[in-house]
Tab-separated table of C-alpha atoms (C1' of nucleotides) in Angstrom:
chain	number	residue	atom	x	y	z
A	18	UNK	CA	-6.130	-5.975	3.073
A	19	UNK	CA	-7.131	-5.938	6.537
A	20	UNK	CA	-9.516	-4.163	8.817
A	21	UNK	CA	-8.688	-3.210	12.116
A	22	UNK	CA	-9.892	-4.761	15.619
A	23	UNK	CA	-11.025	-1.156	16.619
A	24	UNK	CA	-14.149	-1.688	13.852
A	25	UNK	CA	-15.597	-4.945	15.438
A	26	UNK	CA	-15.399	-3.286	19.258
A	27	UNK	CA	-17.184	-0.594	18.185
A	28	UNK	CA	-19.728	-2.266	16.212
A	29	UNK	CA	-20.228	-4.187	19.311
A	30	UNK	CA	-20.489	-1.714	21.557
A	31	UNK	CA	-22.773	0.224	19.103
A	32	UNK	CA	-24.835	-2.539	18.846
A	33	UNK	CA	-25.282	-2.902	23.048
A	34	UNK	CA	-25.730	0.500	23.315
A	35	UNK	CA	-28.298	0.547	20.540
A	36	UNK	CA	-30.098	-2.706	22.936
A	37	UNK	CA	-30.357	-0.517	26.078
A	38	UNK	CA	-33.395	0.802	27.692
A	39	UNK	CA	-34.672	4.525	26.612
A	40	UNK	CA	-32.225	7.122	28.036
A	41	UNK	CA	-29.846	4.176	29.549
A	42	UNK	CA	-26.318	4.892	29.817
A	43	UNK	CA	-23.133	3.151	29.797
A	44	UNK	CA	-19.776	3.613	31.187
A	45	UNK	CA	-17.005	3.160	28.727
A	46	UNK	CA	-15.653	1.027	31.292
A	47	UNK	CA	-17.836	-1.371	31.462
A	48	UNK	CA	-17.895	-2.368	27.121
A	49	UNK	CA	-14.491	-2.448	27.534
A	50	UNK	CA	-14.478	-5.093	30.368
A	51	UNK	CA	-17.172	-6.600	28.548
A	52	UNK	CA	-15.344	-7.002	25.672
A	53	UNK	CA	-12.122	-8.325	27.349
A	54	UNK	CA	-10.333	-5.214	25.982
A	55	UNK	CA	-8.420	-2.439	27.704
A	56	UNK	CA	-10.357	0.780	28.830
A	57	UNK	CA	-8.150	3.357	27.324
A	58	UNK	CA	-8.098	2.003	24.154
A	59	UNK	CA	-11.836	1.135	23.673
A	60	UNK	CA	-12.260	4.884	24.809
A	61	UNK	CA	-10.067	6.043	21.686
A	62	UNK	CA	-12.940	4.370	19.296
A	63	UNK	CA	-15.560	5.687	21.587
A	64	UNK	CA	-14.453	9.253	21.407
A	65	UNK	CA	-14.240	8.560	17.511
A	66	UNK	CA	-17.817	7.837	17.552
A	67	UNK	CA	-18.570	10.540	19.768
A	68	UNK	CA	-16.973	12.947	16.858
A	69	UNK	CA	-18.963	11.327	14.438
A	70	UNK	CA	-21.847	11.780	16.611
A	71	UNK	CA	-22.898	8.016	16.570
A	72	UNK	CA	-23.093	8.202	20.188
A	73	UNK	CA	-23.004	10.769	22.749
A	74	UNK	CA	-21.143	10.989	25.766
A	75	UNK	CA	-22.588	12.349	29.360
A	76	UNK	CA	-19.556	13.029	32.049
A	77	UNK	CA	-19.878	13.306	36.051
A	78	UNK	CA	-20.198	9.903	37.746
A	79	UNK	CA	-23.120	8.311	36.589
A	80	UNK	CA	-22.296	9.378	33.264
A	81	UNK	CA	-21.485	7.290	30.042
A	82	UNK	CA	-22.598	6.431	26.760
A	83	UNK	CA	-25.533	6.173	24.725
A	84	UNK	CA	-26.806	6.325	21.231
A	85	UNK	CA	-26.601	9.846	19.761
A	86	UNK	CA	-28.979	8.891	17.064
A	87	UNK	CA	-32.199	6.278	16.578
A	88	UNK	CA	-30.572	2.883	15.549
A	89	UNK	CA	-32.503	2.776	12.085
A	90	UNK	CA	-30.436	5.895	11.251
A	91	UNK	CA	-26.700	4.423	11.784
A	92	UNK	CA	-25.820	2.007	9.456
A	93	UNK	CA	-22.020	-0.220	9.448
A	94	UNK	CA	-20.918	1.795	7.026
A	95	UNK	CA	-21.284	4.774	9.547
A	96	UNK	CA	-19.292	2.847	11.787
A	97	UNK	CA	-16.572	1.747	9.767
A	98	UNK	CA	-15.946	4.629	8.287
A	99	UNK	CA	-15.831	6.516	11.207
A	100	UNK	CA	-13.226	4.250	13.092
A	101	UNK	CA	-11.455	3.283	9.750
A	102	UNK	CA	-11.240	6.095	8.006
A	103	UNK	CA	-12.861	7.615	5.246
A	104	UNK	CA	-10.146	6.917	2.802
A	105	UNK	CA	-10.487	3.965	-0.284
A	106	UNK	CA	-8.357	1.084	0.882
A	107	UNK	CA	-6.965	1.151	-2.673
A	108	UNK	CA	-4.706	4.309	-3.291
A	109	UNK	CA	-3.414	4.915	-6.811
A	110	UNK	CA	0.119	5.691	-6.569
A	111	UNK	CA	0.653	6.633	-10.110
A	112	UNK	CA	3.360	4.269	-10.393
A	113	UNK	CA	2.532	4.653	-14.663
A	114	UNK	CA	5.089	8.033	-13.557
A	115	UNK	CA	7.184	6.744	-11.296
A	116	UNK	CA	9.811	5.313	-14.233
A	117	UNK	CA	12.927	6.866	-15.131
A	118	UNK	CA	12.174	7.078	-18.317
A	119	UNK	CA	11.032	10.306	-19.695
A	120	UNK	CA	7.715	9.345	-20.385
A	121	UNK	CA	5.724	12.244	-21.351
A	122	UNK	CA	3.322	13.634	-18.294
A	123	UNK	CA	0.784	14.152	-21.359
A	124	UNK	CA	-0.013	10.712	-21.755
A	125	UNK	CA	-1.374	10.176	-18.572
A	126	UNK	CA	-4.296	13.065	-18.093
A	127	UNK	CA	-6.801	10.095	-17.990
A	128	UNK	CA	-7.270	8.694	-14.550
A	129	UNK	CA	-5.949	5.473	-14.416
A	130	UNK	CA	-8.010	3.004	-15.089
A	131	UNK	CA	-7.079	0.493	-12.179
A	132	UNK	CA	-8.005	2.809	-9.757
A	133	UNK	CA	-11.267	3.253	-11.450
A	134	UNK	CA	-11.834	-0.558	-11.424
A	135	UNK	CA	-10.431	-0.964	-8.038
A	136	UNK	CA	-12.553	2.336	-6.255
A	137	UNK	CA	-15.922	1.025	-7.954
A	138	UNK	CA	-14.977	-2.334	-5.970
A	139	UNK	CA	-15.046	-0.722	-2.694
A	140	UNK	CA	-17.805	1.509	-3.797
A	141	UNK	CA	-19.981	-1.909	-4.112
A	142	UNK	CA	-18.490	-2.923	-0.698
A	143	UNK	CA	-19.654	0.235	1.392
A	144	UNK	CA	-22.985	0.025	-0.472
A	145	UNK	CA	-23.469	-3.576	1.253
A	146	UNK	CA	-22.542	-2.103	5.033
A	147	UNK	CA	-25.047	1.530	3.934
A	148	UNK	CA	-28.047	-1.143	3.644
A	149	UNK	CA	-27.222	-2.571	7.638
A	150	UNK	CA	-28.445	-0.332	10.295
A	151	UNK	CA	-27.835	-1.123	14.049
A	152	UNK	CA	-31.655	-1.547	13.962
A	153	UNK	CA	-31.426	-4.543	11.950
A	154	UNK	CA	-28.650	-6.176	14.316
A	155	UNK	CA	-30.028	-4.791	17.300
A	156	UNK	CA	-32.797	-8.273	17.740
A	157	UNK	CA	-29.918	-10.599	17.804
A	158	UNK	CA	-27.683	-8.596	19.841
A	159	UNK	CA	-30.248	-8.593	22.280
A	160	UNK	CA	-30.846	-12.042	22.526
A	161	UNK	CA	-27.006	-13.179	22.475
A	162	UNK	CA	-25.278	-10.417	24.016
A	163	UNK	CA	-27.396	-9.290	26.820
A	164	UNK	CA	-29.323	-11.859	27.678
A	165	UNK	CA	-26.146	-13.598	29.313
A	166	UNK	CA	-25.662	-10.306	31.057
A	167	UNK	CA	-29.445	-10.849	33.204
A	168	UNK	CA	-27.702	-13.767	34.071
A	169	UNK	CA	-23.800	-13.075	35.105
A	170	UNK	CA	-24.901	-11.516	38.340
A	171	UNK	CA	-21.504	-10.427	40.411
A	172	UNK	CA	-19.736	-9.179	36.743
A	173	UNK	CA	-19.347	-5.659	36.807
A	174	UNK	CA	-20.521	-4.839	33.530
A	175	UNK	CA	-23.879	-5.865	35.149
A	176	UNK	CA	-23.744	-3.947	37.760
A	177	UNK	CA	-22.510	-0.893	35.997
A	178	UNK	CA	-25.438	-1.370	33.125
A	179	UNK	CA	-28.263	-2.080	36.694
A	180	UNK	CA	-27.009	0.921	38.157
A	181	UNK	CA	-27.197	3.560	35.117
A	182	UNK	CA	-29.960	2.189	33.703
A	183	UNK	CA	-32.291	0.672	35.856
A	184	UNK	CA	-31.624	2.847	38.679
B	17	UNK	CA	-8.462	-0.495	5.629
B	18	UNK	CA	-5.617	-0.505	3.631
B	19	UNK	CA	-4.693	-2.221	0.248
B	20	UNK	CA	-0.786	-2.800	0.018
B	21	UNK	CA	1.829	-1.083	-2.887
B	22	UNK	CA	2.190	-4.510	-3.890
B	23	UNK	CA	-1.374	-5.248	-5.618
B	24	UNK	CA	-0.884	-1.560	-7.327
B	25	UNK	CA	2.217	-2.924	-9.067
B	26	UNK	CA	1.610	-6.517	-9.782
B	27	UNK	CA	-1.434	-5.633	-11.207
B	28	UNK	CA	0.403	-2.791	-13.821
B	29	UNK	CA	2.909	-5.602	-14.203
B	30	UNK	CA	0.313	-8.129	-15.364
B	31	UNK	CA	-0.982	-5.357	-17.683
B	32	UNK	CA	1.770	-4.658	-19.332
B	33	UNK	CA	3.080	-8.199	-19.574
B	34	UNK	CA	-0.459	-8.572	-21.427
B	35	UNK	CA	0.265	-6.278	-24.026
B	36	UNK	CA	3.476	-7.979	-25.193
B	37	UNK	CA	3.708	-9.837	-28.534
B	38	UNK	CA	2.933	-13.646	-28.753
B	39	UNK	CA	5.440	-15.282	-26.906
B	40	UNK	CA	7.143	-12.133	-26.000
B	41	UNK	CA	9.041	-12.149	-22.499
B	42	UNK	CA	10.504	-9.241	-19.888
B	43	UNK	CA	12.744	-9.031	-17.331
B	44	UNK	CA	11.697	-8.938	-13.634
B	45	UNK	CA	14.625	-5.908	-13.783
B	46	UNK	CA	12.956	-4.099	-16.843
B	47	UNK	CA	9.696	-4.028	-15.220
B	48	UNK	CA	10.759	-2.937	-11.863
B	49	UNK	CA	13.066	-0.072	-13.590
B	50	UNK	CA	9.614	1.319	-14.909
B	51	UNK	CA	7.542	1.399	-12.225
B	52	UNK	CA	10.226	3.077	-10.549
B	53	UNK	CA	10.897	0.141	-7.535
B	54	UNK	CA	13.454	-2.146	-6.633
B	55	UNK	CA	13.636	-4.757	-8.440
B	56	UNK	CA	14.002	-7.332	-5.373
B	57	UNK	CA	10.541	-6.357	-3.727
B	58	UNK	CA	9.270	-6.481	-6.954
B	59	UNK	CA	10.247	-10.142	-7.361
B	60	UNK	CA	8.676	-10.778	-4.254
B	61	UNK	CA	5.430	-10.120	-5.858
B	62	UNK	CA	6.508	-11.810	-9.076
B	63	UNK	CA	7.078	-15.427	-7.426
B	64	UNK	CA	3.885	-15.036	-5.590
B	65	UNK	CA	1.721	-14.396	-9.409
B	66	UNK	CA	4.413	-16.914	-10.348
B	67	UNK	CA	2.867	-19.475	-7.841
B	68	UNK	CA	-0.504	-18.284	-8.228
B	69	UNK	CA	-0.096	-19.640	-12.026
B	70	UNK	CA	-1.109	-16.224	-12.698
B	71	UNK	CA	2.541	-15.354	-15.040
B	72	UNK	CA	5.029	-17.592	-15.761
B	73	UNK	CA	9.077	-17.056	-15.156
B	74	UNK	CA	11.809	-18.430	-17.830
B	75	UNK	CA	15.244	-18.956	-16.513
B	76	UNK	CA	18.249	-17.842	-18.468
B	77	UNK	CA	20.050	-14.951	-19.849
B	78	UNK	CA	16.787	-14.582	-22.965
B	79	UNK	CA	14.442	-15.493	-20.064
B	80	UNK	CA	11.910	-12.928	-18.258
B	81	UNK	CA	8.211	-13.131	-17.375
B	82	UNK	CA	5.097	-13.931	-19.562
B	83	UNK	CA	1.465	-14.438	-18.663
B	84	UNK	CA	0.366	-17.959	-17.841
B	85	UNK	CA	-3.192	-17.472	-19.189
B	86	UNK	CA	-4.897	-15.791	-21.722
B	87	UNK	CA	-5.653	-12.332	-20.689
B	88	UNK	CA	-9.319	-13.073	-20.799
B	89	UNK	CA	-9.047	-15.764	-17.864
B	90	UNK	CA	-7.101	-13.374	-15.639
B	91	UNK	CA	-9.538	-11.215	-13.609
B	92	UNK	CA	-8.197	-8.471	-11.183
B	93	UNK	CA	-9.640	-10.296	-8.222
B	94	UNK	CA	-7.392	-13.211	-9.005
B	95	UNK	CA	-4.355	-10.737	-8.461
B	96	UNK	CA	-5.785	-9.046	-5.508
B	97	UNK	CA	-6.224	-12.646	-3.777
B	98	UNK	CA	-3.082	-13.553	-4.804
B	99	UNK	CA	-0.575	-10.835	-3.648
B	100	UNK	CA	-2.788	-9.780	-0.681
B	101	UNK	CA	-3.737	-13.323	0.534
B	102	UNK	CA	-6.999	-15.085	0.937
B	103	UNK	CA	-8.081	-14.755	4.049
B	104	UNK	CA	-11.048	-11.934	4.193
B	105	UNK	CA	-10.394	-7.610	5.938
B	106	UNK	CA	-13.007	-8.703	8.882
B	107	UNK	CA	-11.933	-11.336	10.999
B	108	UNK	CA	-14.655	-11.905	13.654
B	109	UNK	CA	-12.456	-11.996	16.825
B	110	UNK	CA	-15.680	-13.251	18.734
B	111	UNK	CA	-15.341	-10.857	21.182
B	112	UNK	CA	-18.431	-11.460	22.396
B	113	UNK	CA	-16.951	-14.558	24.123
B	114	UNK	CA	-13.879	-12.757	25.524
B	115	UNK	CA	-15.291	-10.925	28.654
B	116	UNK	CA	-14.137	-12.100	31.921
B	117	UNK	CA	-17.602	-13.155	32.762
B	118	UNK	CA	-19.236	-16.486	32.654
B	119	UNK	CA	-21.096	-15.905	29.322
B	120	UNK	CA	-22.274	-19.469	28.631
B	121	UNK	CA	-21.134	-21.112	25.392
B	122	UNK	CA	-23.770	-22.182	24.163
B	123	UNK	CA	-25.338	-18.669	23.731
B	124	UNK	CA	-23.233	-18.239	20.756
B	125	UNK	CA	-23.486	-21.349	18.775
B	126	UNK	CA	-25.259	-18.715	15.868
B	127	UNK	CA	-21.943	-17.372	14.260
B	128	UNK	CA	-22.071	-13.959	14.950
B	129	UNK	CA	-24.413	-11.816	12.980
B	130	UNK	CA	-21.907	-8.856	12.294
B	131	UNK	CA	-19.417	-11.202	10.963
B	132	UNK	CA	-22.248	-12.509	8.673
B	133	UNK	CA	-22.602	-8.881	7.327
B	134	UNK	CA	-19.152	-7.819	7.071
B	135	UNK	CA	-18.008	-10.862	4.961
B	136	UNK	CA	-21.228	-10.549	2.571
B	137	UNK	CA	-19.839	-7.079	1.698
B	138	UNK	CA	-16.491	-8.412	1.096
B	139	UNK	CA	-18.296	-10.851	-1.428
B	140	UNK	CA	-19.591	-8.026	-3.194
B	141	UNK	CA	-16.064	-6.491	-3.404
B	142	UNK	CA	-14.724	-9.508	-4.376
B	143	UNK	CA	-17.678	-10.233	-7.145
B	144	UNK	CA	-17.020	-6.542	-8.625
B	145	UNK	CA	-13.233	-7.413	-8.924
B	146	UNK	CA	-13.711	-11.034	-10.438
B	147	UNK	CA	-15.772	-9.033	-13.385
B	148	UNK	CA	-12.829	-7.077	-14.413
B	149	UNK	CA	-10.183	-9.028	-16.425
B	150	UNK	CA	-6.948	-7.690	-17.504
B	151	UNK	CA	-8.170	-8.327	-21.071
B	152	UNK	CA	-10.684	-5.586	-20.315
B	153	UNK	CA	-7.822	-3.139	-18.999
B	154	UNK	CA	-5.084	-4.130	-21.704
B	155	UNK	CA	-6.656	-1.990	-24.384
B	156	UNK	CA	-6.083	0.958	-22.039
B	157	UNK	CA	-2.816	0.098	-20.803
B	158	UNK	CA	-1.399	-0.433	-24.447
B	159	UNK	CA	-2.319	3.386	-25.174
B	160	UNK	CA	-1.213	4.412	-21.727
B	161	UNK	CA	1.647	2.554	-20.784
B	162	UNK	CA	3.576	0.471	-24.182
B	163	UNK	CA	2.954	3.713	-25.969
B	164	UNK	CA	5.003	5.556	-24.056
B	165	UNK	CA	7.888	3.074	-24.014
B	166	UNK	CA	7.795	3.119	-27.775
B	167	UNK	CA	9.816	6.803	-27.701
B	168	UNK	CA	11.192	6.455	-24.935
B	169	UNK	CA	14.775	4.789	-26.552
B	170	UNK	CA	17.779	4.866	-24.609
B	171	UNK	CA	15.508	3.679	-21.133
B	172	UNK	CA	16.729	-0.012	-20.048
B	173	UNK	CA	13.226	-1.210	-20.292
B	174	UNK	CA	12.613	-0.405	-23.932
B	175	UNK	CA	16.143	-2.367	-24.480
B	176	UNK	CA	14.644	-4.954	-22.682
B	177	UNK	CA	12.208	-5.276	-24.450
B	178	UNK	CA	13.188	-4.885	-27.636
B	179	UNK	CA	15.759	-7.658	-26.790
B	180	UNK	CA	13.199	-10.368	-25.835
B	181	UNK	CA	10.499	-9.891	-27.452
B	182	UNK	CA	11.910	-8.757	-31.240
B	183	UNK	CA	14.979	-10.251	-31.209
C	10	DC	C1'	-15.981	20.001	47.914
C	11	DA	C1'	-14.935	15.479	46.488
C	12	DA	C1'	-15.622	11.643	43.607
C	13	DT	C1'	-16.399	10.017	39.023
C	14	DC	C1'	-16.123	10.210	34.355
C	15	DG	C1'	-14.952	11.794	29.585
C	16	DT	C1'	-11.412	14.471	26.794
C	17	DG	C1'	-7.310	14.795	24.455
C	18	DG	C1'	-2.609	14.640	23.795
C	19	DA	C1'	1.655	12.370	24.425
C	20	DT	C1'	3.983	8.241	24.260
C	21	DA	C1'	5.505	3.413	24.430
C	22	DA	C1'	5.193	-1.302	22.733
C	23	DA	C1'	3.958	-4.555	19.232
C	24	DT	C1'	3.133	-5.781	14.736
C	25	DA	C1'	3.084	-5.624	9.858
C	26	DA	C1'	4.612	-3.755	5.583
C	27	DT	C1'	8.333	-2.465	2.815
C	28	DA	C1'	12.682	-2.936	0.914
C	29	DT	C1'	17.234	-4.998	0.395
C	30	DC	C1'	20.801	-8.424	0.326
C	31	DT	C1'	22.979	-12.926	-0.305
C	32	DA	C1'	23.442	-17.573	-1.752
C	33	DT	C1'	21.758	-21.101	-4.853
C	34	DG	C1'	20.350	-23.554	-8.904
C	35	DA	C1'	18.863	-23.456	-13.674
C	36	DT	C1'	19.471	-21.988	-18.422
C	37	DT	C1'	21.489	-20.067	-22.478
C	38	DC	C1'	25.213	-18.288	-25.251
C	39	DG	C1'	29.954	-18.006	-26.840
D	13	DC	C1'	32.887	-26.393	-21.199
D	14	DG	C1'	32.615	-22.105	-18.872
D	15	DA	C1'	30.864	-17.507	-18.154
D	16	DA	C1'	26.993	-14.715	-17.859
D	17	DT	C1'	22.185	-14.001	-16.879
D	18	DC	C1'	18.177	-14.866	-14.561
D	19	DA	C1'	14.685	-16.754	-11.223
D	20	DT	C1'	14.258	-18.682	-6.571
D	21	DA	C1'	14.072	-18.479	-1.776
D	22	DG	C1'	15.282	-17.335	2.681
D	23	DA	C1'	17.254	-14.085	5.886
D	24	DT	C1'	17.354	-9.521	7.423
D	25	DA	C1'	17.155	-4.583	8.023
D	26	DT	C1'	14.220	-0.499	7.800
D	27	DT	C1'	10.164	1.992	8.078
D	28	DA	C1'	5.351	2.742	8.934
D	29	DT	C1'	1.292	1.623	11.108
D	30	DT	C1'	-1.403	-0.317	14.536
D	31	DT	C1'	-2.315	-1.225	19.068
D	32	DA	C1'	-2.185	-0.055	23.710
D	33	DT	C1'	-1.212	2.719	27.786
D	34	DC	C1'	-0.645	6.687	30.572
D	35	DC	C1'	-1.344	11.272	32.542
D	36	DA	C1'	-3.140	15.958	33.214
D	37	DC	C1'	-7.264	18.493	32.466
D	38	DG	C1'	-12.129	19.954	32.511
D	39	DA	C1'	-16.928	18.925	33.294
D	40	DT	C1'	-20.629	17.069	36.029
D	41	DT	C1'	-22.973	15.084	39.804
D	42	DG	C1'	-24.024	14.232	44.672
DNA sequence: CAATCGTGGATAAATAATATCTATGATTCG
DNA sequence: CGAATCATAGATATTATTTATCCACGATTG
């Protein structure tokens, strides 16, 4: 069981995006340096969130990224199901079938009941990320993630983030 | 987020091994015949519920697999953990830190916030899981799964069976 | 018109999961 | 005692998935 690096980038950059001034943008560039991660691939999550409409995307040069909806209205669960997919992490193969044995296709019309058990598991699971929104991250973000920004004058996430927003 | 074949087989293989009689043992070979896999991977899996006490192995030609526990005091969580590993799906990378600029340190003494959420919704996946024991599922699987074996005569597994645990 | 940026598809590299094989040691049965 | 059966454990191939990169295109701004 394991969840992909692409959900904690784009939490993160949710979460700065969610921290900038009204109608600021943000080149995908700049997360991506900010993040210490390539640009291409950060863009691949971005566009996913673009399709999801989490954020929106403005082209031409001082275009970029921004929030396509207030932060009280996306939650993590938004997010993660978005990048990761909207499918259980538990799949039922059937393996009750998979035998060689002739077992009769009659005896299993019930669901099986591990999957049951197992899909009510990660229904409790996405019910704890539905009850996050970015709002409720958005204080701390502020205060640990771009606060250091004010202050790392010469980095070019700065200067991107000055010149779209603050221009 | 994915969940491997593995857990989807040990955990029918801890079911069924829960519906033998007292004292009743199977072949790694029998139960890898009926879930239709091989039956080296499926050792793989055995050894690990093997060292996670969760079943027990006895050598010999008579010898096979049993539970280690009572089924009451084997919950489906302990399975999961045990064939899927420990460690939690969201590992905070702290990418916060990994930018090429001169983010001070001690701006992130706080562990980070998202990680903080994340995990607290794996504990409510986990918590749903540890409910379930394979007491609870063994009614079900008896019906589902022995049942069918019981007719179906001539399949290696029923022979198996029949020679360990009615001799 | 030119520069900048996002889009989207194609593709390569890296990693993990899946599955198999072989050798070894222990146990039971004849 | 010896042969057969089984679990153990490590090595290894195979496949799938993830991660990452690249390039051509279209849109927008100045």
């Amino acid at each position: 069981m394991k969840l992909g690096d692409g959900v904690e980038q784009a939490i993160h950059c949710v979460a700065i995006l969610a921290a900038l001034p009204k109608d600021g943008l943000l080149p995908a560039a700049a997360l991506a340096e900010f993040h210490g991660v390539s640009t291409s691939y950060l863009l691949k999550h971005l566009q996913t969130l673009s399709r999801a409409e989490l954020v929106q995307s403005v082209p031409g040069p001082t275009g970029g990224y921004r929030l396509a909806r207030a932060p009280e209205d996306i939650t993590l669960l938004d997010i993660v199901l978005a990048v990761e997919g909207p499918e259980p992490a538990f799949r039922c193969k059937e393996i009750r079938q998979r035998g060689p044995n002739p077992l009769p296709g009659y005896m299993f019309k019930a669901p099986c009941q591990i999957n049951r058990v197992m899909l009510r598991a990660e229904k409790a699971y996405r019910e704890e990320l539905r009850q996050v929104t970015i709002a409720d991250l958005a204080a701390q973000v502020r205060t640990d993630d771009t606060e250091g920004l004010i202050e790392a004058r010469g980095c070019a996430f700065f200067d991107a983030a000055m010149r779209h927003y603050a221009p």
